[in-house]
Short mmCIF file of C-alpha atoms and ligand atoms in Angstrom, two decimals:
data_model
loop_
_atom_site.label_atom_id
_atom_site.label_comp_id
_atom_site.label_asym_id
_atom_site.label_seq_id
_atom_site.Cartn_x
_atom_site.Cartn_y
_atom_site.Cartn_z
CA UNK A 8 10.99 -25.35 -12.76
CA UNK A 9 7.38 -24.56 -13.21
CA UNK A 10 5.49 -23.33 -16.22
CA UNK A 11 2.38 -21.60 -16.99
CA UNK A 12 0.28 -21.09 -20.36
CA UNK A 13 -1.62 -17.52 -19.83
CA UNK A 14 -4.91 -17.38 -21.80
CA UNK A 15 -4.25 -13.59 -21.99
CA UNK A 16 -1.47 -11.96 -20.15
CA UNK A 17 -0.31 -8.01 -19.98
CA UNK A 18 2.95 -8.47 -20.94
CA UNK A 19 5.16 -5.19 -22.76
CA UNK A 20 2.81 -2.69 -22.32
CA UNK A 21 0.32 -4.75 -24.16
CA UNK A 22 -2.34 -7.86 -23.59
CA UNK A 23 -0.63 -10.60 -25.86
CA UNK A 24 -2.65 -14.08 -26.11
CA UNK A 25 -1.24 -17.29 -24.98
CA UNK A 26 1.99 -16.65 -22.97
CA UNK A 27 4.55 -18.95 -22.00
CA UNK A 28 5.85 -18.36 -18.87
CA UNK A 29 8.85 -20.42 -17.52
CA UNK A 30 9.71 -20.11 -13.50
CA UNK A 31 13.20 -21.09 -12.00
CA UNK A 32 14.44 -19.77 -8.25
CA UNK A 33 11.35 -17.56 -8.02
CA UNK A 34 12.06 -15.60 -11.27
CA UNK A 35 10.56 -15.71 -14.81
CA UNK A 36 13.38 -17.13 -17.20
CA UNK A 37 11.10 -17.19 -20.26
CA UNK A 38 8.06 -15.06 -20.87
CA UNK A 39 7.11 -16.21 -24.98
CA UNK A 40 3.37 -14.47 -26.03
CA UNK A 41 1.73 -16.94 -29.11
CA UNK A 42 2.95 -20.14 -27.44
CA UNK A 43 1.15 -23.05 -28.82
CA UNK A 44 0.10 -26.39 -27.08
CA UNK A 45 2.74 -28.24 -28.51
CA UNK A 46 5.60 -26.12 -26.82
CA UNK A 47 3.26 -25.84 -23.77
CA UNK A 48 3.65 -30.06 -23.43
CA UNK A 49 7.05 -30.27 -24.01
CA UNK A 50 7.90 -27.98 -21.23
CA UNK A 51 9.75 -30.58 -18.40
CA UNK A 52 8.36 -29.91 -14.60
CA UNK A 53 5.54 -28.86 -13.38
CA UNK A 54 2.57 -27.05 -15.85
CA UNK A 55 -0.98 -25.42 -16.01
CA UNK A 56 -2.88 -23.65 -17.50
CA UNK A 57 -4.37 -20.23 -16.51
CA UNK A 58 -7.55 -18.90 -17.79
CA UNK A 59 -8.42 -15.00 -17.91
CA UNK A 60 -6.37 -12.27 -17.79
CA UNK A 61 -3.25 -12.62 -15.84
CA UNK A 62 -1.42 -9.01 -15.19
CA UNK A 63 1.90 -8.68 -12.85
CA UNK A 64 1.85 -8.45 -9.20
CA UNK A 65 0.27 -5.39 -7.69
CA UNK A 66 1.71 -3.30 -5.35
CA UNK A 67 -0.53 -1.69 -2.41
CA UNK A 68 2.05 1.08 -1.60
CA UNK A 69 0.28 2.30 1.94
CA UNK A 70 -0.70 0.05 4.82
CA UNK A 71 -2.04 0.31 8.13
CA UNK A 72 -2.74 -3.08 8.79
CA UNK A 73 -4.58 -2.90 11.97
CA UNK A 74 -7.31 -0.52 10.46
CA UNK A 75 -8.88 -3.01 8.98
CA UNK A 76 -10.28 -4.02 11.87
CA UNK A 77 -12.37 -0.70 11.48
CA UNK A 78 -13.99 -1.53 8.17
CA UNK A 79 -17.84 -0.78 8.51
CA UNK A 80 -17.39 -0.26 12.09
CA UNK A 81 -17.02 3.45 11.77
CA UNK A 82 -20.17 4.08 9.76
CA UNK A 83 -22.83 4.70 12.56
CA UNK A 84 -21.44 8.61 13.54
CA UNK A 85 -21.05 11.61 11.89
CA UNK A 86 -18.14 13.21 11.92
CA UNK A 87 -14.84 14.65 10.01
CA UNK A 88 -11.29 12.76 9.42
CA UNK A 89 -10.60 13.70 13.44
CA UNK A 90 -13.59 11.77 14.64
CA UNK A 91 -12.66 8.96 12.82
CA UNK A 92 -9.03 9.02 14.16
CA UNK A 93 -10.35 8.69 18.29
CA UNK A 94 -12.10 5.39 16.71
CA UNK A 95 -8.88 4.35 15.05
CA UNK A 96 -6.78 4.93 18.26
CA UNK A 97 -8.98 3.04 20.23
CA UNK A 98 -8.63 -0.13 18.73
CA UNK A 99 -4.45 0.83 18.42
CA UNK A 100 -4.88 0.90 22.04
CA UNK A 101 -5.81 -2.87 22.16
CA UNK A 102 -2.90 -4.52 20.48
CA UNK A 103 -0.23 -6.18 21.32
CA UNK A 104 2.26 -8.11 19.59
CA UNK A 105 0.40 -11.45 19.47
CA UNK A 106 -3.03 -10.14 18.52
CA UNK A 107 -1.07 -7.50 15.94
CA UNK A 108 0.24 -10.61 14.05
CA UNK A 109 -2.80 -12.26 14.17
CA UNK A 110 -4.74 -9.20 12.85
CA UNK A 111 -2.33 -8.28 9.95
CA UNK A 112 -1.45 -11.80 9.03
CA UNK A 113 -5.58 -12.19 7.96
CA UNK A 114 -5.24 -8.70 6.54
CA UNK A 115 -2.32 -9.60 4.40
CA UNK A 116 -4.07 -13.31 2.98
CA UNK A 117 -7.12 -10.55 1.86
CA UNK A 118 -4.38 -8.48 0.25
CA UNK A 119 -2.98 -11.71 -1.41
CA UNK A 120 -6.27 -12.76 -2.79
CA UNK A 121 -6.59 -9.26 -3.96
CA UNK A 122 -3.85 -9.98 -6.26
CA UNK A 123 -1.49 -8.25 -3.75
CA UNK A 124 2.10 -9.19 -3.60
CA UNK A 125 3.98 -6.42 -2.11
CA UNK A 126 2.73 -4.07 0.82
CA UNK A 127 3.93 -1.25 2.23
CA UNK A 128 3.09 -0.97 5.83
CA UNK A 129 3.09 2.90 7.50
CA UNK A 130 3.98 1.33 10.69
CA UNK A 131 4.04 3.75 13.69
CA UNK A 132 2.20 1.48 16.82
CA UNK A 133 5.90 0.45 18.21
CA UNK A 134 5.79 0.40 22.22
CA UNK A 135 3.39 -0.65 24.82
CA UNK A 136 0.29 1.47 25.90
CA UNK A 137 2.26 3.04 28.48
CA UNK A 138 4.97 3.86 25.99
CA UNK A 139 7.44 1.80 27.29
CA UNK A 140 9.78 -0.29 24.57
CA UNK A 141 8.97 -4.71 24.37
CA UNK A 142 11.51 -6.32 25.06
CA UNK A 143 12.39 -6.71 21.38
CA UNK A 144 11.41 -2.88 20.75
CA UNK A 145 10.48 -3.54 17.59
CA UNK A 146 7.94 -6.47 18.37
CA UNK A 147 5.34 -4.95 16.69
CA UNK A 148 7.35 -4.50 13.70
CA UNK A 149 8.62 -7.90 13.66
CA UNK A 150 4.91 -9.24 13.99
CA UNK A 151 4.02 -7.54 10.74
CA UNK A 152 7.12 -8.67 8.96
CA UNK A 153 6.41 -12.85 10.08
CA UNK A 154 2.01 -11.99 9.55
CA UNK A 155 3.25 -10.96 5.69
CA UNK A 156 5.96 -13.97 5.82
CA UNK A 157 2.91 -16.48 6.52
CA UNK A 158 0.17 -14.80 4.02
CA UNK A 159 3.17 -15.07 0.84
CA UNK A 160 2.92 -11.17 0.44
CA UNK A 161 6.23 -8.96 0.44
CA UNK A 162 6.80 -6.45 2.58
CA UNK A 163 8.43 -2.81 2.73
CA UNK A 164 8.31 -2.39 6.50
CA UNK A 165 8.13 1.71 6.50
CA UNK A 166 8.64 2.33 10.48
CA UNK A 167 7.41 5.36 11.40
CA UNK A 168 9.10 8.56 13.47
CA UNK A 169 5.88 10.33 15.36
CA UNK A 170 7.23 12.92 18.12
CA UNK A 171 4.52 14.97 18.20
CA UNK A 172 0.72 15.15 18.67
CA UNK A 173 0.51 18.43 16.62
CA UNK A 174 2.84 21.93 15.65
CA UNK A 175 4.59 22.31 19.33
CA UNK A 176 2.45 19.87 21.53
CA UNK A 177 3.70 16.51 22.93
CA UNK A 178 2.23 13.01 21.94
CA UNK A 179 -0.82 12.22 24.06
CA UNK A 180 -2.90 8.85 25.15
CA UNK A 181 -2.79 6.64 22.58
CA UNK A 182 0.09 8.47 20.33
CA UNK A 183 2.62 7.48 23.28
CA UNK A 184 2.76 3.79 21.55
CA UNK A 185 4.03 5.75 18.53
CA UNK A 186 6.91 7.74 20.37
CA UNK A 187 10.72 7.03 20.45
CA UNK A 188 11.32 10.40 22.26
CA UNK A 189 13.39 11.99 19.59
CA UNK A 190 14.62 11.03 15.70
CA UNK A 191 17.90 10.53 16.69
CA UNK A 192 16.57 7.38 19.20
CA UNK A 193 13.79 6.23 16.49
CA UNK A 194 16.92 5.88 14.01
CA UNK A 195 18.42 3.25 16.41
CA UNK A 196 15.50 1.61 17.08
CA UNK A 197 15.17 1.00 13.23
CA UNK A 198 18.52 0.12 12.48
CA UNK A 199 18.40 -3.02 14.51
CA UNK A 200 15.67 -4.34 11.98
CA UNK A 201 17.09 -6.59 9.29
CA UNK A 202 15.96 -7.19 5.57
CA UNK A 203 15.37 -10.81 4.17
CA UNK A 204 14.58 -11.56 0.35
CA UNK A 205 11.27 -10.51 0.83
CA UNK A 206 11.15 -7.91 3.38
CA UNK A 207 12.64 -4.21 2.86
CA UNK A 208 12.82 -1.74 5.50
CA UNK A 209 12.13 1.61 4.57
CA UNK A 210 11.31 4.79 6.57
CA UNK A 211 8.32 7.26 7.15
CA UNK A 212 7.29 10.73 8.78
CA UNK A 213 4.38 10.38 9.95
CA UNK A 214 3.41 14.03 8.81
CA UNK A 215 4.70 17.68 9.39
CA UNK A 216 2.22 17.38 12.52
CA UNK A 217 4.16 14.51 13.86
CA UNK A 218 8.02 15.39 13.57
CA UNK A 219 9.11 18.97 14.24
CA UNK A 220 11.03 20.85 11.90
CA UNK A 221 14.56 20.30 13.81
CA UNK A 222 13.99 16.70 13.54
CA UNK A 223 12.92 16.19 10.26
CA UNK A 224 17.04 15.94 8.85
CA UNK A 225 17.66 13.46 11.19
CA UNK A 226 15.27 11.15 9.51
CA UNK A 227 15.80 11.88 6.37
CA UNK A 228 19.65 11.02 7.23
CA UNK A 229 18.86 7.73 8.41
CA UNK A 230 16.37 6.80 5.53
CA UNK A 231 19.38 7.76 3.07
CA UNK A 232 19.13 4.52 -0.07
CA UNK A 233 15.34 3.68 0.84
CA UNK A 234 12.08 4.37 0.41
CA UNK A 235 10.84 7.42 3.02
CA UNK A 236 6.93 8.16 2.85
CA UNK A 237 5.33 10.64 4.74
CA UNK A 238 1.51 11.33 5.17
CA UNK A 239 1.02 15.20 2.94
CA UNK A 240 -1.69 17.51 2.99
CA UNK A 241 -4.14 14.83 3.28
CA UNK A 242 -5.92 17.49 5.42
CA UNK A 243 -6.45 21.63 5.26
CA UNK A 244 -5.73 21.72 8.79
CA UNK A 245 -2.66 20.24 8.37
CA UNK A 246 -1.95 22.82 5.99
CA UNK A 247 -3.37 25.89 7.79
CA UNK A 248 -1.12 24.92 11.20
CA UNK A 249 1.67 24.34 9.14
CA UNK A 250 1.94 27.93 7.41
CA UNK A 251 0.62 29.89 11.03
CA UNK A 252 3.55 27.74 12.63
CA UNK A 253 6.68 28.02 9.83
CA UNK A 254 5.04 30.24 7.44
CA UNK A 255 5.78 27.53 4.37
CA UNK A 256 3.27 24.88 3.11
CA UNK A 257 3.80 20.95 4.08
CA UNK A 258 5.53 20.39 0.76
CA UNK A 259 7.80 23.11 1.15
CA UNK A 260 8.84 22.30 4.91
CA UNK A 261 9.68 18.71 3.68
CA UNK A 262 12.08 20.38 0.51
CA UNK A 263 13.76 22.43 3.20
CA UNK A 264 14.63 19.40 5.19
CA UNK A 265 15.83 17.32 1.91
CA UNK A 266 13.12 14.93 2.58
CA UNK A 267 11.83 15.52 -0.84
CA UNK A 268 13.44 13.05 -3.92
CA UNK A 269 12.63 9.78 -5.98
CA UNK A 270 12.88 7.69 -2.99
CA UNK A 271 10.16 9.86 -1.43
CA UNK A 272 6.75 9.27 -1.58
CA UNK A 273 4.15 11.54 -0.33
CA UNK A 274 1.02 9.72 0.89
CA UNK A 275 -2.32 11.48 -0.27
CA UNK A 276 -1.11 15.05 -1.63
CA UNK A 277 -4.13 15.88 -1.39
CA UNK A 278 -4.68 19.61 -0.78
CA UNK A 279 -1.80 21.41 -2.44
CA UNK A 280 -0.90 24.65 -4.09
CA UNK A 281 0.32 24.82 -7.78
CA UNK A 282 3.91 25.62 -6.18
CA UNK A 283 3.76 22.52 -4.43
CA UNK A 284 2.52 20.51 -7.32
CA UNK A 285 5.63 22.06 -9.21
CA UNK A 286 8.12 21.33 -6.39
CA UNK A 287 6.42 17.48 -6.01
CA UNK A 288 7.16 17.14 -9.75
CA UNK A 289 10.78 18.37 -10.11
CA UNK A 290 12.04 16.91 -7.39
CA UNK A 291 10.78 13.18 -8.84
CA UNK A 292 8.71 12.57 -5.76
CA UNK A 293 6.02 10.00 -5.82
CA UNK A 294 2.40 10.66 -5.33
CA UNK A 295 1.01 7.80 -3.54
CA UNK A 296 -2.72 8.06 -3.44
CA UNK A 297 -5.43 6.00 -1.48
CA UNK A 298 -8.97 7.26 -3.56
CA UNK A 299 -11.39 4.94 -1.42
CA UNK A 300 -9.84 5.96 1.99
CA UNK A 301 -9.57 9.69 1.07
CA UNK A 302 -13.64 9.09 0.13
CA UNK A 303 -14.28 6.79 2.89
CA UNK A 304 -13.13 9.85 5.58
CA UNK A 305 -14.14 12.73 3.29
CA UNK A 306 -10.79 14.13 2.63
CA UNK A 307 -11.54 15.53 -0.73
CA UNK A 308 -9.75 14.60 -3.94
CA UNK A 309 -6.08 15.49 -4.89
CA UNK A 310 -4.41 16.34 -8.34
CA UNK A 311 -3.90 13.40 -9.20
CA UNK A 312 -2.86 14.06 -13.15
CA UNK A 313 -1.63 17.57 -12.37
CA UNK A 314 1.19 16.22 -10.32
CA UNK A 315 1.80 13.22 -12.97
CA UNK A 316 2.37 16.01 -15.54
CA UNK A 317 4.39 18.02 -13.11
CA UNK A 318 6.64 14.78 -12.90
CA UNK A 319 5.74 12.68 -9.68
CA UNK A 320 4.71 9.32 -10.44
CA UNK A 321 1.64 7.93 -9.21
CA UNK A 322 1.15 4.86 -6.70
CA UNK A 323 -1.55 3.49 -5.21
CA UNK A 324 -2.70 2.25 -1.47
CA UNK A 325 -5.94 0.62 0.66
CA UNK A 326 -4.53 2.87 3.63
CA UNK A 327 -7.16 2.16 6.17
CA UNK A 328 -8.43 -1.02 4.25
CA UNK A 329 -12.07 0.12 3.92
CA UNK A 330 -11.94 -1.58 0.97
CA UNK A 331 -8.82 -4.07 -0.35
CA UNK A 332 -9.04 -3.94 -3.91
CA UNK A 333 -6.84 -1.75 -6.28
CA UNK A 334 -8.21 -2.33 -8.87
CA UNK A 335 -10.70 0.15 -7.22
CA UNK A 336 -8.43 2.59 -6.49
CA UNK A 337 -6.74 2.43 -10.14
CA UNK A 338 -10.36 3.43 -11.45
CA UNK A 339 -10.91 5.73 -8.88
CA UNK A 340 -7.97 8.39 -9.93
CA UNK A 341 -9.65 8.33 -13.20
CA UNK A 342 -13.24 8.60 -11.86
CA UNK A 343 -12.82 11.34 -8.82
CA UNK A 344 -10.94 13.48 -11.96
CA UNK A 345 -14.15 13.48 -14.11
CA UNK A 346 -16.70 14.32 -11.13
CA UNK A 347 -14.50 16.94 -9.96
CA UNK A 348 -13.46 18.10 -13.64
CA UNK A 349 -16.86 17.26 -15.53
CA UNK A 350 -14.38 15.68 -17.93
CA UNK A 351 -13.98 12.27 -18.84
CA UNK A 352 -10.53 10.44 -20.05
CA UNK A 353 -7.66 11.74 -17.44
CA UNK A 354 -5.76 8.46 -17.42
CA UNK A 355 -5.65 5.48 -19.39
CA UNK A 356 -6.14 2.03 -18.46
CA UNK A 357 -2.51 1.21 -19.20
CA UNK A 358 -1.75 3.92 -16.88
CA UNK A 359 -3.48 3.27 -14.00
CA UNK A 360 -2.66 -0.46 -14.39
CA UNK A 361 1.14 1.09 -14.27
CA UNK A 362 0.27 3.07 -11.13
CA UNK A 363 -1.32 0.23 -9.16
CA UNK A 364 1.97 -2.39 -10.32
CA UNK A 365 4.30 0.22 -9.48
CA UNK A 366 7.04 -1.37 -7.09
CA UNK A 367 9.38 1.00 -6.72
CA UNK A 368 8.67 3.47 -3.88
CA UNK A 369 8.57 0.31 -1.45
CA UNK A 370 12.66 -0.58 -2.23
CA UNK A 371 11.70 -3.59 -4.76
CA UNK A 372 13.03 -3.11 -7.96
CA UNK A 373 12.59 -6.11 -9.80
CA UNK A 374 8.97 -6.50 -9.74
CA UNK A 375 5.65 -5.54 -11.16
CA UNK A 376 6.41 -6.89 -15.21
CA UNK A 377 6.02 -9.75 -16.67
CA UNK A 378 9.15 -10.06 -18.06
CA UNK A 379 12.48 -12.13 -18.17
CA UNK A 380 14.53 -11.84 -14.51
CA UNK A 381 11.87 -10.48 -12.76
CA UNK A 382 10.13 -11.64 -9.58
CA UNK A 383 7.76 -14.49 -10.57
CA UNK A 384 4.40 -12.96 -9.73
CA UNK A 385 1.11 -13.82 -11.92
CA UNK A 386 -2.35 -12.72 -10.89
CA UNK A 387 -4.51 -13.97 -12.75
CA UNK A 388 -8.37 -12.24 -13.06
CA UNK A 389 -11.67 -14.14 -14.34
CA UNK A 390 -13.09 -12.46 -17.38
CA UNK A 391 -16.40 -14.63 -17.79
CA UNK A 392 -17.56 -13.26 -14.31
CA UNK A 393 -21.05 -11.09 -14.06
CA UNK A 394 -18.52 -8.09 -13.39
CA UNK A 395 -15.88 -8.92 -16.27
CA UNK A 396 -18.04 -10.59 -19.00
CA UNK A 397 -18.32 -8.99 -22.42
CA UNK A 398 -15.67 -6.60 -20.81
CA UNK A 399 -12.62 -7.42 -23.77
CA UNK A 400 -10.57 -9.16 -21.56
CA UNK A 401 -8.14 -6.35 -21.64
CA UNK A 402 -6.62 -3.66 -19.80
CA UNK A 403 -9.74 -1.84 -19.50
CA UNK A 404 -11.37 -5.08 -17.92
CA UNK A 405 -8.75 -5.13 -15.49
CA UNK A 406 -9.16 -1.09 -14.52
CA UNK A 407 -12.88 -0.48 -15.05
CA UNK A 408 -14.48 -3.66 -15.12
CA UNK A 409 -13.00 -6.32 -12.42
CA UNK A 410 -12.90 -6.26 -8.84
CA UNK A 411 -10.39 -7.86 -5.95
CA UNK A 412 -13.30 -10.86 -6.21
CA UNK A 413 -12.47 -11.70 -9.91
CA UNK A 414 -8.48 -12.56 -8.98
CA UNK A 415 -8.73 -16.08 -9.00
CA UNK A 416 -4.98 -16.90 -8.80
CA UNK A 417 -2.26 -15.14 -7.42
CA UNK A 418 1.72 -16.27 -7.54
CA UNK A 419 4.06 -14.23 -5.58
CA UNK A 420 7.46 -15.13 -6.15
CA UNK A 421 6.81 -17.87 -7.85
CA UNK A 422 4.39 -19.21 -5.06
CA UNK A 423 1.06 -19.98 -5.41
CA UNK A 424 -0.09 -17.63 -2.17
CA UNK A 425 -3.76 -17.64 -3.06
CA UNK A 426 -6.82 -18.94 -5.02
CA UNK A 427 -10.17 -18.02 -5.29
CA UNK A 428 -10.87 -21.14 -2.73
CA UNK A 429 -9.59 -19.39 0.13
CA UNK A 430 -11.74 -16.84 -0.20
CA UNK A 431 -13.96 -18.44 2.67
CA UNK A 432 -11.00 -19.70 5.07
CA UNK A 433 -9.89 -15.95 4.52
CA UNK A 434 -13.17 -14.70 5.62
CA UNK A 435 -13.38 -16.91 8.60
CA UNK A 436 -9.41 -16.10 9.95
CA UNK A 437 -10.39 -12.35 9.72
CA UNK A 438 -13.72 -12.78 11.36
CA UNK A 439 -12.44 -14.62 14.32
CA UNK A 440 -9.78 -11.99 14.88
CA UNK A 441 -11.75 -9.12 14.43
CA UNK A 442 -14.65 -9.96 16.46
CA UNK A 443 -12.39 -11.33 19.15
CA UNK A 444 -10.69 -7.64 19.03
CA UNK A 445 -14.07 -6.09 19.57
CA UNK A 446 -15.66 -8.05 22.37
ZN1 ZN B 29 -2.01 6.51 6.19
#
């Protein structure tokens, strides 16, 4: 048993002052707001106290671990989304199972200091350069499962299907680490992986680029009960090759094929029409946006609250990890609506602080509150930082004040998985792998 007092805690919708929290086999079995010291001391086991604001574990629903090996790296050039993409498949080309472990375990501890504590990971880089299956052919999914084992972050391990390098042309070069050949033999591969009690496995489509229109049902088959994502209209050349080739938007292709639900999430919905927005929304399927990749490679900004209203609930991801830190991204679906709208006040804080705790597109149901039978996960922000001071230690601290760098504690199943004093050893893992990558 373990027990914490929370200064300030988000608990029921609402920041309530001096929480009682109770833990037991990873799980909260008491949450009690207006605890006093008394009942703090006479709690048996183990106790502290946490200063600040301590809000429920966040989930960073979209992953490519290895790109963050590309942060500020990718600066130098001019260039569009495709530019970018050679530079990302160049360092995809230098991985292997070892060095992929090593690479997302670091990228996972910044997650966890981030106040992190379930990721899902878009993971298509399966086989060797040449194409050819491991051994274990799904080493490279295994490595990310033990890196986010080792860093105390839960995973949603959302393995890939990529068949094609574009409407009607093969894979190429680097996409042949990506390939299983067809659906139907990407469906084996991934039903040899296993779940444990805190990894998931889930499914993806890359995009309508990447699996043809025959194969799409086979997937969607084989992700039947979990989470599918697939990468949407993050670009208008996606969309443009997508009506010359079927004559139907990406969004409308993926309804055809059934691929379209509550256990669907669409990944960056970015460029879409209002019928698409309408069909997103009725069918329950998430939105699960990624505001400082989509900036970082200039792929414009989606609608975000349009497809909230329409009914598709809103999630949040780092993506390429330019930056790890949602509660950048939370303010950024707010912030990218007023420049593009010259309106301010889109979103609340207590909805963006829903989007970016939001566990359920990644298969995990029974996190993201602070509540009673619940995972035990507490992260726990500063409020007498430069960024956070005279802030209200509220909501609104958390969304449009604070930064990853103000999470000073972070418990992940009732684990303490990371404090602001790994900050530096953090820093120093990810430099040594990085660099080593690079050389
Ligand atoms: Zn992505």
């Amino acid at each position: 048993m373990t027990a914490y007092l929370l200064e300030r805690a988000w608990v029921g919708g609402a920041v309530q002052d001096s929480v009682l929290v109770e833990i037991d086999g990873g799980r909260f079995t008491s949450v009690t707001p207006g605890s006093d010291d008394d009942k703090f001391h006479r709690v048996p086991g183990e106790t502290s106290r946490l200063p600040g604001l301590t809000l429920p574990g966040l989930a960073n629903c979209h992953s490519h671990a290895f790109h963050r090996a590309l942060r500020g790296r990718t600066q130098r050039e001019r260039g569009t989304f495709w530019t970018w993409r050679e530079q990302m498949y160049d360092v995809a080309g230098r991985l292997d199972p070892d060095t992929y472990f090593a690479l997302a375990r670091a990228t996972y501890r910044e997650m966890a200091a981030a106040g992190i504590t379930t990721v899902g990971e878009f993971h298509y880089l399966h086989h060797q350069p040449d194409g050819s299956p491991y051994d274990d052919p799904n080493a490279m999914g295994h490595a990310l499962v033990a890196a986010a084992a080792e860093a105390g972050v839960r995973i949603s391990l959302l393995d890939t299907c990529y068949l094609s390098s574009g409407f009607g042309r093969p894979v190429e070069a680097a996409q042949l680490r990506y390939f299983d050949g067809s659906a139907e033999a990407w469906a084996v591969r991934v039903a040899q992986l296993r779940e444990t009690d805190t990894s998931r496995i889930g499914a993806a489509i890359h995009s309508v680029r990447a699996v043809p229109r025959e194969q799409l049902p086979t997937v969607v088959e084989a992700a039947q009960g979990r989470p599918l994502h697939v990468h949407l209209s993050e670009q208008v050349a996606e969309n443009d090759a997508c009506l010359a080739t079927y004559g139907v938007t990406p969004t409308e292709l993926l309804h055809e094929a059934g691929a379209l639900g509550p256990l669907t999430s669409a990944v960056h919905a970015t460029h879409l029409t209002d019928a698409d927005i309408s069909r997103l929304g009725a069918t329950g399927t998430r939105a699960c946006f990624c505001p400082t990749t989509e900036r970082d490679l200039g792929d414009g900004i989606g609608p975000g609250r349009a497809l909230q209203m329409a009914g598709a609930v809103l999630t949040l991801g780092s993506d390429s990890h330019a930056v790890i830190d949602l509660f950048e991204e939370a303010r950024a679906l707010e912030l990218d609506e007023r420049l593009a709208t010259q309106q301010r006040g889109h979103w609340t804080a207590a909805e963006l602080l829903a989007a970016a705790t939001a566990h359920g597109s990644l298969g995990v149901t029974d996190a993201g509150e602070i509540a009673v039978g619940r995972r035990a996960d507490l992260v726990t922000l500063d409020t007498a930082t430069p960024r956070t001071a005279g802030t209200g230690a509220d909501e609104n601290t958390a969304v449009f004040a604070a930064t990853a760098a103000d999470v000073t504690h972070v418990v992940a199943d009732g684990r303490v998985v990371a404090t602001r004093d790994d900050h530096e050893d953090i820093g120093r893992e990810l430099a040594a792998v990085i660099e080593r990558l690079h050389a």
